[in-house]
Amino acid sequence: MDYFRQKHAAITGAGSGIGRALAQQLNAAGCHLYLSDVDETGLQATVASFTNQAANARCTVVDVADAEAVQSWAAAVAEITPQLHLVVNNAGVDLMASVAETSLKDFHWLININFWGVVHGSQAFLPALERAERSHLVNISSVFGLIAVPNQSAYNAAKFAVRGFSESLRQELDLAGSPVKLCCVHPGGIDTNIARRARNVDPNATEESQQAMFAPHVRTSAEDAARQILRAAEKGQRRLLIGSDAKIIGWIVRLFPTAYARLFRDKAVSALSDAPPDPPSDQSPHTP
Ligand SMILES: NC(=O)c1ccc[n+]([C@@H]2O[C@H](COP(=O)([O-])OP(=O)(O)OC[C@H]3O[C@@H](n4cnc5c(N)ncnc54)[C@H](O)[C@@H]3O)[C@@H](O)[C@H]2O)c1
């Protein structure tokens, strides 16, 4: 982790989960941090958990869905440091509902955060990343950017879009001889607040019931996920699948690009993957 000492990194969604764990590990490594989230209390708790008080951490409340807010944050960061070495477009939300039940408002809400947030962050921070000798843009997709499941259409669409956007941008950077290495990350089930905070059309769903449904599908801690992300960035890795669940699903999709849905429905791989043993017909199986 010495690689990040005295470097400068910006992270969205740093008030919880993977974003918080990334911030903690980068802080411990002596990296200067520019953290944002919509949740000011979460951001404060992240900073309060830091072990290395010598490294700077500046927090800004930013809604990644708001292009102008992300641009102003990037401009404020550029006034402090012209160069950034790492940007992680991490902020994200989930929504559990069938296509028929999902309002256009909810579709827009999720896509604006999970997809447009990544586009806003990439465009706003690319100039600062380009100014460094070697730098890293990390976009967080999901295993649900590799495989689709029922009741996650908005999330699936956004995470597939993050992957397409990132793979196209990476080729542009490579062709231009850019110093920016882009890594697209596909985590499986990670122990965070994503399910607890998900929007759900079921009026009986509570934070606790959503978390209880998600818990059996968690394979990796947020800390371990963050460690893997930082290691992959340092190595200049282009793609990272986190967790045995994501790796197995990655192979299944390659081998059975359309039949995978039947495999999951038949529970042939349920013991190996995030598909629950008995998904209730009206609920999504899992939320990454
Ligand atoms: N937890 C999983 O199993 C899992 C799996 C695959 C991918 N992911 C992805 O990992 C990323 C991090 O999620 P997490 O699991 O740590 O969840 P989390 O809920 O613990 O953290 C997400 C953070 O994003 C912030 N956020 C939400 N909307 C925002 C907005 N509009 N602008 C700025 N910040 C906003 C939240 O306040 C929160 O602090 C997300 O992109 C998520 O889709 C998570």
mmCIF file of N, CA and C and ligand atoms in Angstrom, residues 12-20 36-39 42 62-65 89-94 109 113-114 140-144 155 159 185-195 197 214 218 222 286-288, ligand 1:
data_model
loop_
_atom_site.group_PDB
_atom_site.id
_atom_site.type_symbol
_atom_site.label_atom_id
_atom_site.label_comp_id
_atom_site.label_asym_id
_atom_site.label_seq_id
_atom_site.Cartn_x
_atom_site.Cartn_y
_atom_site.Cartn_z
ATOM 1 N N THR A 12 -16.029 8.953 -4.543
ATOM 2 C CA THR A 12 -17.449 9.283 -4.340
ATOM 3 C C THR A 12 -18.094 8.192 -3.479
ATOM 4 N N GLY A 13 -19.150 8.561 -2.775
ATOM 5 C CA GLY A 13 -19.841 7.588 -1.915
ATOM 6 C C GLY A 13 -18.943 7.093 -0.796
ATOM 7 N N ALA A 14 -18.141 8.016 -0.224
ATOM 8 C CA ALA A 14 -17.152 7.617 0.793
ATOM 9 C C ALA A 14 -17.733 7.580 2.206
ATOM 10 N N GLY A 15 -19.054 7.775 2.326
ATOM 11 C CA GLY A 15 -19.665 7.809 3.660
ATOM 12 C C GLY A 15 -20.127 6.454 4.167
ATOM 13 N N SER A 16 -19.854 5.390 3.433
ATOM 14 C CA SER A 16 -20.324 4.059 3.868
ATOM 15 C C SER A 16 -19.621 2.980 3.033
ATOM 16 N N GLY A 17 -19.729 1.753 3.497
ATOM 17 C CA GLY A 17 -19.389 0.573 2.705
ATOM 18 C C GLY A 17 -18.016 0.569 2.061
ATOM 19 N N ILE A 18 -17.996 0.246 0.769
ATOM 20 C CA ILE A 18 -16.727 0.101 0.036
ATOM 21 C C ILE A 18 -15.986 1.440 -0.010
ATOM 22 N N GLY A 19 -16.733 2.533 -0.207
ATOM 23 C CA GLY A 19 -16.099 3.856 -0.283
ATOM 24 C C GLY A 19 -15.404 4.209 1.018
ATOM 25 N N ARG A 20 -16.067 3.908 2.140
ATOM 26 C CA ARG A 20 -15.455 4.182 3.453
ATOM 27 C C ARG A 20 -14.190 3.325 3.647
ATOM 28 N N SER A 36 -16.353 12.500 -1.116
ATOM 29 C CA SER A 36 -17.689 13.079 -1.261
ATOM 30 C C SER A 36 -18.749 12.023 -1.015
ATOM 31 N N ASP A 37 -19.935 12.523 -0.703
ATOM 32 C CA ASP A 37 -21.108 11.668 -0.498
ATOM 33 C C ASP A 37 -22.309 12.616 -0.387
ATOM 34 N N VAL A 38 -23.508 12.079 -0.544
ATOM 35 C CA VAL A 38 -24.700 12.901 -0.228
ATOM 36 C C VAL A 38 -24.945 12.910 1.270
ATOM 37 N N ASP A 39 -24.357 11.944 1.956
ATOM 38 C CA ASP A 39 -24.610 11.747 3.387
ATOM 39 C C ASP A 39 -23.467 12.377 4.202
ATOM 40 N N GLY A 42 -22.377 10.419 7.295
ATOM 41 C CA GLY A 42 -21.565 9.260 6.905
ATOM 42 C C GLY A 42 -20.128 9.670 6.612
ATOM 43 N N VAL A 62 -21.652 16.021 -2.096
ATOM 44 C CA VAL A 62 -21.881 16.076 -3.544
ATOM 45 C C VAL A 62 -22.853 14.970 -3.932
ATOM 46 N N ASP A 63 -23.858 15.359 -4.708
ATOM 47 C CA ASP A 63 -24.757 14.370 -5.300
ATOM 48 C C ASP A 63 -24.187 14.049 -6.683
ATOM 49 N N VAL A 64 -23.735 12.806 -6.885
ATOM 50 C CA VAL A 64 -23.079 12.474 -8.162
ATOM 51 C C VAL A 64 -24.023 12.550 -9.352
ATOM 52 N N ALA A 65 -25.334 12.543 -9.081
ATOM 53 C CA ALA A 65 -26.305 12.675 -10.176
ATOM 54 C C ALA A 65 -26.325 14.090 -10.742
ATOM 55 N N ASN A 89 -15.068 6.127 -8.818
ATOM 56 C CA ASN A 89 -16.498 6.426 -8.978
ATOM 57 C C ASN A 89 -17.263 5.272 -8.345
ATOM 58 N N ASN A 90 -17.580 5.450 -7.059
ATOM 59 C CA ASN A 90 -18.083 4.352 -6.243
ATOM 60 C C ASN A 90 -19.547 4.527 -5.816
ATOM 61 N N ALA A 91 -20.018 5.764 -5.688
ATOM 62 C CA ALA A 91 -21.362 6.002 -5.129
ATOM 63 C C ALA A 91 -22.415 5.185 -5.876
ATOM 64 N N GLY A 92 -23.332 4.589 -5.128
ATOM 65 C CA GLY A 92 -24.358 3.796 -5.793
ATOM 66 C C GLY A 92 -25.525 3.487 -4.879
ATOM 67 N N VAL A 93 -26.639 3.144 -5.504
ATOM 68 C CA VAL A 93 -27.877 2.803 -4.780
ATOM 69 C C VAL A 93 -28.496 1.586 -5.457
ATOM 70 N N ASP A 94 -29.501 1.016 -4.794
ATOM 71 C CA ASP A 94 -30.205 -0.111 -5.409
ATOM 72 C C ASP A 94 -31.714 0.105 -5.334
ATOM 73 N N TRP A 109 -33.990 8.013 -11.155
ATOM 74 C CA TRP A 109 -33.228 8.188 -9.903
ATOM 75 C C TRP A 109 -32.015 7.268 -9.896
ATOM 76 N N ILE A 113 -27.814 8.195 -10.672
ATOM 77 C CA ILE A 113 -26.733 7.991 -9.695
ATOM 78 C C ILE A 113 -25.735 6.944 -10.206
ATOM 79 N N ASN A 114 -26.250 5.760 -10.525
ATOM 80 C CA ASN A 114 -25.339 4.636 -10.799
ATOM 81 C C ASN A 114 -24.652 4.708 -12.153
ATOM 82 N N ILE A 140 -16.896 1.590 -10.410
ATOM 83 C CA ILE A 140 -17.508 0.429 -9.765
ATOM 84 C C ILE A 140 -18.787 0.043 -10.507
ATOM 85 N N SER A 141 -18.712 -1.098 -11.178
ATOM 86 C CA SER A 141 -19.903 -1.706 -11.776
ATOM 87 C C SER A 141 -20.411 -2.713 -10.759
ATOM 88 N N SER A 142 -20.649 -3.947 -11.164
ATOM 89 C CA SER A 142 -21.173 -4.987 -10.267
ATOM 90 C C SER A 142 -21.113 -6.310 -11.003
ATOM 91 N N VAL A 143 -21.279 -7.396 -10.261
ATOM 92 C CA VAL A 143 -21.497 -8.684 -10.939
ATOM 93 C C VAL A 143 -22.783 -8.572 -11.754
ATOM 94 N N PHE A 144 -23.654 -7.630 -11.347
ATOM 95 C CA PHE A 144 -24.879 -7.400 -12.107
ATOM 96 C C PHE A 144 -24.623 -6.511 -13.333
ATOM 97 N N TYR A 155 -30.986 -1.404 -11.993
ATOM 98 C CA TYR A 155 -29.609 -1.616 -11.501
ATOM 99 C C TYR A 155 -28.787 -2.343 -12.558
ATOM 100 N N LYS A 159 -25.453 -0.830 -14.363
ATOM 101 C CA LYS A 159 -24.151 -1.474 -14.169
ATOM 102 C C LYS A 159 -23.587 -2.042 -15.474
ATOM 103 N N VAL A 185 -14.697 -2.469 -11.997
ATOM 104 C CA VAL A 185 -14.787 -3.436 -10.896
ATOM 105 C C VAL A 185 -16.184 -4.056 -10.848
ATOM 106 N N HIS A 186 -16.203 -5.379 -10.727
ATOM 107 C CA HIS A 186 -17.482 -6.115 -10.652
ATOM 108 C C HIS A 186 -17.533 -6.895 -9.344
ATOM 109 N N PRO A 187 -17.981 -6.245 -8.267
ATOM 110 C CA PRO A 187 -18.066 -6.980 -7.003
ATOM 111 C C PRO A 187 -19.272 -7.924 -6.985
ATOM 112 N N GLY A 188 -19.097 -9.047 -6.272
ATOM 113 C CA GLY A 188 -20.240 -9.897 -5.928
ATOM 114 C C GLY A 188 -20.868 -9.334 -4.669
ATOM 115 N N GLY A 189 -21.373 -10.196 -3.798
ATOM 116 C CA GLY A 189 -22.028 -9.703 -2.582
ATOM 117 C C GLY A 189 -21.024 -9.193 -1.560
ATOM 118 N N ILE A 190 -21.100 -7.908 -1.245
ATOM 119 C CA ILE A 190 -20.172 -7.279 -0.300
ATOM 120 C C ILE A 190 -20.970 -6.793 0.913
ATOM 121 N N ASP A 191 -20.378 -6.946 2.075
ATOM 122 C CA ASP A 191 -21.068 -6.604 3.327
ATOM 123 C C ASP A 191 -21.083 -5.078 3.542
ATOM 124 N N THR A 192 -22.141 -4.432 3.040
ATOM 125 C CA THR A 192 -22.269 -2.964 3.150
ATOM 126 C C THR A 192 -23.738 -2.620 3.439
ATOM 127 N N ASN A 193 -24.056 -1.344 3.311
ATOM 128 C CA ASN A 193 -25.434 -0.891 3.565
ATOM 129 C C ASN A 193 -26.306 -0.836 2.317
ATOM 130 N N ILE A 194 -25.803 -1.353 1.200
ATOM 131 C CA ILE A 194 -26.526 -1.164 -0.072
ATOM 132 C C ILE A 194 -27.955 -1.713 -0.040
ATOM 133 N N ALA A 195 -28.137 -2.898 0.540
ATOM 134 C CA ALA A 195 -29.480 -3.498 0.556
ATOM 135 C C ALA A 195 -30.366 -2.780 1.567
ATOM 136 N N ARG A 197 -30.392 0.237 2.414
ATOM 137 C CA ARG A 197 -30.838 1.552 1.950
ATOM 138 C C ARG A 197 -31.548 1.520 0.605
ATOM 139 N N PHE A 214 -30.491 -10.005 2.032
ATOM 140 C CA PHE A 214 -29.195 -9.853 1.356
ATOM 141 C C PHE A 214 -28.093 -10.643 2.072
ATOM 142 N N VAL A 218 -23.854 -12.440 0.985
ATOM 143 C CA VAL A 218 -22.604 -11.688 1.170
ATOM 144 C C VAL A 218 -21.434 -12.670 1.193
ATOM 145 N N ALA A 222 -16.324 -5.379 3.211
ATOM 146 C CA ALA A 222 -16.001 -4.133 2.497
ATOM 147 C C ALA A 222 -14.490 -3.885 2.535
ATOM 148 N N HIS A 286 -31.076 -10.750 -4.849
ATOM 149 C CA HIS A 286 -29.926 -10.188 -4.148
ATOM 150 C C HIS A 286 -29.596 -8.854 -4.776
ATOM 151 N N THR A 287 -28.863 -8.017 -4.100
ATOM 152 C CA THR A 287 -28.837 -6.637 -4.578
ATOM 153 C C THR A 287 -27.564 -6.069 -5.211
ATOM 154 N N PRO A 288 -26.440 -6.767 -5.339
ATOM 155 C CA PRO A 288 -25.348 -6.007 -5.927
ATOM 156 C C PRO A 288 -25.622 -5.643 -7.358
HETATM 157 N N1 LIG B 1 -22.510 -4.217 -1.627
HETATM 158 C C1 LIG B 1 -22.542 -5.016 -2.693
HETATM 159 O O1 LIG B 1 -22.843 -6.228 -2.619
HETATM 160 C C2 LIG B 1 -22.162 -4.469 -4.041
HETATM 161 C C3 LIG B 1 -21.983 -5.370 -5.094
HETATM 162 C C4 LIG B 1 -21.664 -4.877 -6.350
HETATM 163 C C5 LIG B 1 -21.493 -3.524 -6.555
HETATM 164 N N2 LIG B 1 -21.668 -2.662 -5.503
HETATM 165 C C6 LIG B 1 -21.473 -1.241 -5.772
HETATM 166 O O2 LIG B 1 -20.510 -0.720 -4.870
HETATM 167 C C7 LIG B 1 -20.685 0.691 -4.753
HETATM 168 C C8 LIG B 1 -20.642 1.082 -3.288
HETATM 169 O O3 LIG B 1 -21.795 0.590 -2.628
HETATM 170 P P1 LIG B 1 -21.760 -0.072 -1.173
HETATM 171 O O4 LIG B 1 -22.069 -1.504 -1.361
HETATM 172 O O5 LIG B 1 -20.542 0.323 -0.468
HETATM 173 O O6 LIG B 1 -23.093 0.587 -0.559
HETATM 174 P P2 LIG B 1 -23.319 1.607 0.646
HETATM 175 O O7 LIG B 1 -24.768 1.887 0.626
HETATM 176 O O8 LIG B 1 -22.744 1.074 1.893
HETATM 177 O O9 LIG B 1 -22.491 2.900 0.190
HETATM 178 C C9 LIG B 1 -22.907 3.685 -0.914
HETATM 179 C C10 LIG B 1 -22.603 5.146 -0.616
HETATM 180 O O10 LIG B 1 -23.024 5.915 -1.762
HETATM 181 C C11 LIG B 1 -23.648 7.088 -1.259
HETATM 182 N N3 LIG B 1 -24.568 7.662 -2.251
HETATM 183 C C12 LIG B 1 -25.810 7.230 -2.571
HETATM 184 N N4 LIG B 1 -26.359 8.052 -3.467
HETATM 185 C C13 LIG B 1 -25.449 9.026 -3.726
HETATM 186 C C14 LIG B 1 -25.439 10.153 -4.566
HETATM 187 N N5 LIG B 1 -26.499 10.477 -5.322
HETATM 188 N N6 LIG B 1 -24.331 10.934 -4.598
HETATM 189 C C15 LIG B 1 -23.274 10.645 -3.806
HETATM 190 N N7 LIG B 1 -23.230 9.590 -2.972
HETATM 191 C C16 LIG B 1 -24.309 8.783 -2.934
HETATM 192 C C17 LIG B 1 -24.401 6.629 -0.019
HETATM 193 O O11 LIG B 1 -24.741 7.718 0.806
HETATM 194 C C18 LIG B 1 -23.389 5.677 0.594
HETATM 195 O O12 LIG B 1 -22.532 6.347 1.475
HETATM 196 C C19 LIG B 1 -22.022 0.997 -5.438
HETATM 197 O O13 LIG B 1 -21.779 1.513 -6.725
HETATM 198 C C20 LIG B 1 -22.691 -0.361 -5.531
HETATM 199 O O14 LIG B 1 -23.615 -0.425 -6.592
HETATM 200 C C21 LIG B 1 -21.993 -3.099 -4.255
#
